[in-house]
Amino acid sequence: MPSASGPVAVASAPAPVKSAPSLAVGISPDLYPTEDDLPYEEEILREPFKLKGWWRYLVARATAPFAKRAVIYERALKALPGSYKLWHAYLRDRLDHARPHPIDHPAYSSLNNTFERALATMHKMPRVWVLYLTSLLDQRLLTRARRAFDRALRALPVTQHDRIWPLYLRLASLPACPVETSLRVFRRYLQFDPSHAEDFINFLISANHWQEAANRLASVLNDDGFRSVKGKTRHQLWLELCEILTKHADEVAGLKVDAILRGGIRKFTDEVGKLWTSLADYYVRRGLFEKARDVFEEGVSSVVTVKEFSVVFEAYTQFEQSMLAAKLEAAEEEGAEDENEGGGRKSGMDKLSKKFLNEFWLNDEDDTDLRMARFERLLDRRPELLSSVLLRQNPHNVEEWHRRVKLFEKDPARQVATYVEAVKTVDPMKAVGKPHTLWVAFAKMYEKHSRLDSAEDIFKRATQVNYKAVDHLASIWCEWAEMELRHNNFDKAIELMRQATSEPSVEVKRRAAAEGDEPVQMKVHKSLKLWSFYVDLEESLGTLDSTRAVYERILDLRIATPQIILNYAYLLEEHKYFEDAFKVYERGVKIFKYPHVKAIWVTYLTKFVHRYKRSKLERARELFHEAVQQAPAEEKKPLYLQWAKLEEDYGLAKRAMNVYDEAVRAVPNSEKMAMYEIYIARAAELFGVPRTRQIYEQAIESGLPDRDVLTMCMKFAELERSLGEIDRSRAIYVHASNYADPNNPDFWKKWNDFEIQHGNEDTFREMLRIKRTVAASRSQTHFILPEYLMQRDQKLNLDEAVDTLKRAGVPEDEMAALERQLATGPSTAPPAAPSTAPASANRMMNFVSAGVEAQVESSRQQAANNEDIELPDESDDEEPDVQIAEKSVPAAVFGELGKRAAENNEESSGAQGNEQLGALERIKRRRQ
């Protein structure tokens, strides 16, 4: 290495640079300063103890060979041995230089020596230590690295040890590191940071140090303040400890394994199945098989979920099966050994012992049958054990107790024990199901085995239990009475019902009220189920007076139902007490309201009418009036029909009509149409068809829905047509068109057929005009069409009218004349109708006149019927005059009151004069 004076001579006299090799033999010429280095050399000569000059020199020679840079580093560190920046840069360069070489290269030795020289002054710098220790780990110099780690921990303050320990643990985890060294390192680290105990435990497990691993895990679990840095729960740590204790039972000593596992079972209830199997496995590995069997039995008897039971029971069956298989295998091996030895080698004493002791089971070492029996018994007990699990979940589950009893169908003693346990365990206030069924089933089991006295004792005790619902206690009394009936103890059954329905005394009520919680025994005397059973017994076994007394008691307690009322009335009717039965009905309709009273009213009215018919007609009318007054609108129709039937059969037809008239006003809108149809049918039968006109008019004006009004109008029009009233029928069709839908073909087809059969050209055109008007009024879009489109529309309508008249049988000559008249327009109209021209001139757009206005006056002047169609002149070859005879309507059409109807028609026709009016006109005048 050049001295400090060398560079000065080089800087002051350039000539010696060339002769330097001859002066310093053995040093490479590349290491000497060149002419480019002179400025930096002069600067460091002027200020050799300033870092700035040296650093500039190093930065400028960043691309120089490492040997030359090393010379500069060495010269700089000799001048500035305490510079951290220089040492750190120097060490980094040396690391980069040595890294490409194998670890046995001399460069690593020089690197380690350089680190040691640096630590002489940089021993407080953790980065230097980290670089050094990392390099030693990479070189796998374990002993030197361990000593360097110890020196680093001693040199650095405690606050910086966290930068050293991860590397130290990395050393301890190396496979080549001795286990004892690693253990000591981890123990020292836990003194520095106890929270990383899990790392030490994992290392102990990997190193098969089970004893210390178990001790460390136990200490961690006993520390309530421990928090896992790896996110493990205490439950997971418990499972790890259990696994170590059970799988390595022979290698772990000093810990109370049974207490530890049982503590985990009490603390962690969601994994008790696995903990029970771990405890049993521990005893199995220790060779304590009977103790393991006891643990399994305790496990299946204490788990509370089906999942945990399945885990424990599966492990238990595998244990028993493995024990049996091991015994069978041992027996086979022993048999093979006996065959190999032969019988002649045994001594006489052995033969004598076998002869005398062979029959004693205590001397039998082959317990294969016992183990087989245990295994089969375990499998047979599975349903019972599973039932116990479900009952531990909820001991008040009544249905589960019943299922448990069915498991012991062949063992009555077990059934009795199960029932006793059930009635003692189940709390009626917390029961899921009906707890009284346990008592009933218990008593029936004794009854099945002809132990009637024991069954009665069970029922007697059951009646003293405070159930949650009154119905449960009532069921107990009823079952008890039914048992007595099955054994023909009728008097005792009635006595039981009398005892059950007796009201508690005032003193007993006062005592129960003082206690605060009123038991069901204080309320059972009002149980409808109990009274219903009692009254059935009295009807079957008692007298009429006793049965009536029971019914009266039910009514006094105000617990009767409509069915009770009906049954009481039927009983009285069977014994011919009709008035008393009607009094019962009266009490029933006063007690109940709709809809419950409906059956009572219907039965009452039917029975009353059937009994008295016309003898008490006024009373029947009052009953019907009261019934329809109380009934809601939707329930009135059957009552009105029944009332009208009464009037028709035993009263006056006029009153029947009044009932129907009141009914159509009282029923809801949805039933009015059906009611009007019945009204019309009955009126036609009783008073004749003309009487129905008034009903039709009333129905049309009553506010029915448009669809029903249209239907009624069509029926009305058909009626008028059948009576020959063509004008009235046509007027009704015109009125019905206000309610008709243009898209409804039925109405318009009927009107069309009507006009074809009974109308003329003008009426047919009027029908078409009304149809177009209705369609235009119902349309949501209105158009103002040009004149030529209107004419085309008119032409289409004309063609349609001509086709219709042709189908009706009008001669072609007449149709051609009409077509020409309409085609020429109003200017060529015949002089017989002079008023058509101004009327046509003032018509509105999109309106086709039916010619009705032009023919009003002429139709009034004509004496003939306006319904007649003018027929064309007949040809000469046909008969000149054809007389059409008119036939009057038969009088039978008008029913019983035909004469009165005829007189009314004559009076109305005289009042109206010669002018014929339609139905709508008469309705309007009547309103006025």
CSV table of N, CA, C and O in Angstrom, one decimal, residues 61 79 101 105 218 252 268 366 499 528 579 584 657:
chain,number,residue,atom,x,y,z
A,61,ARG,N,-14.2,7.6,-9.6
A,61,ARG,CA,-13.7,6.3,-10.0
A,61,ARG,C,-14.6,5.1,-9.7
A,61,ARG,O,-14.3,4.0,-9.3
A,79,ALA,N,-7.2,7.6,7.0
A,79,ALA,CA,-7.2,9.0,7.4
A,79,ALA,C,-8.5,9.3,8.2
A,79,ALA,O,-8.5,10.1,9.2
A,101,HIS,N,-18.5,-15.1,-6.3
A,101,HIS,CA,-17.5,-16.2,-6.1
A,101,HIS,C,-18.1,-17.3,-5.1
A,101,HIS,O,-19.0,-16.9,-4.3
A,105,HIS,N,-13.9,-19.0,-1.5
A,105,HIS,CA,-13.0,-18.1,-2.2
A,105,HIS,C,-12.3,-17.2,-1.2
A,105,HIS,O,-12.9,-16.8,-0.2
A,218,ALA,N,-49.1,-25.5,27.6
A,218,ALA,CA,-49.9,-25.4,28.8
A,218,ALA,C,-49.7,-24.1,29.5
A,218,ALA,O,-50.6,-23.4,30.0
A,252,VAL,N,-44.7,-37.7,27.1
A,252,VAL,CA,-45.1,-36.5,27.9
A,252,VAL,C,-45.3,-37.0,29.3
A,252,VAL,O,-46.2,-37.9,29.5
A,268,PHE,N,-64.7,-25.4,26.1
A,268,PHE,CA,-65.0,-25.3,24.7
A,268,PHE,C,-66.0,-26.3,24.3
A,268,PHE,O,-65.7,-27.4,24.0
A,366,ASP,N,-59.9,-66.5,26.8
A,366,ASP,CA,-60.5,-66.1,25.5
A,366,ASP,C,-61.8,-65.4,25.8
A,366,ASP,O,-62.9,-66.0,26.1
A,499,GLN,N,-117.7,-34.1,38.8
A,499,GLN,CA,-116.6,-33.6,39.7
A,499,GLN,C,-115.8,-32.6,38.9
A,499,GLN,O,-115.3,-31.6,39.5
A,528,LEU,N,-115.2,-25.8,27.6
A,528,LEU,CA,-116.2,-26.2,26.7
A,528,LEU,C,-116.0,-27.7,26.3
A,528,LEU,O,-117.0,-28.4,26.1
A,579,GLU,N,-141.9,-25.7,21.6
A,579,GLU,CA,-141.9,-24.3,22.0
A,579,GLU,C,-140.6,-24.1,22.8
A,579,GLU,O,-140.0,-23.0,22.7
A,584,VAL,N,-135.0,-21.9,22.9
A,584,VAL,CA,-133.5,-22.1,22.8
A,584,VAL,C,-133.0,-21.3,21.6
A,584,VAL,O,-131.9,-20.7,21.7
A,657,MET,N,-144.3,-10.4,-3.6
A,657,MET,CA,-143.6,-9.5,-4.5
A,657,MET,C,-143.0,-8.3,-3.7
A,657,MET,O,-141.9,-7.8,-4.1
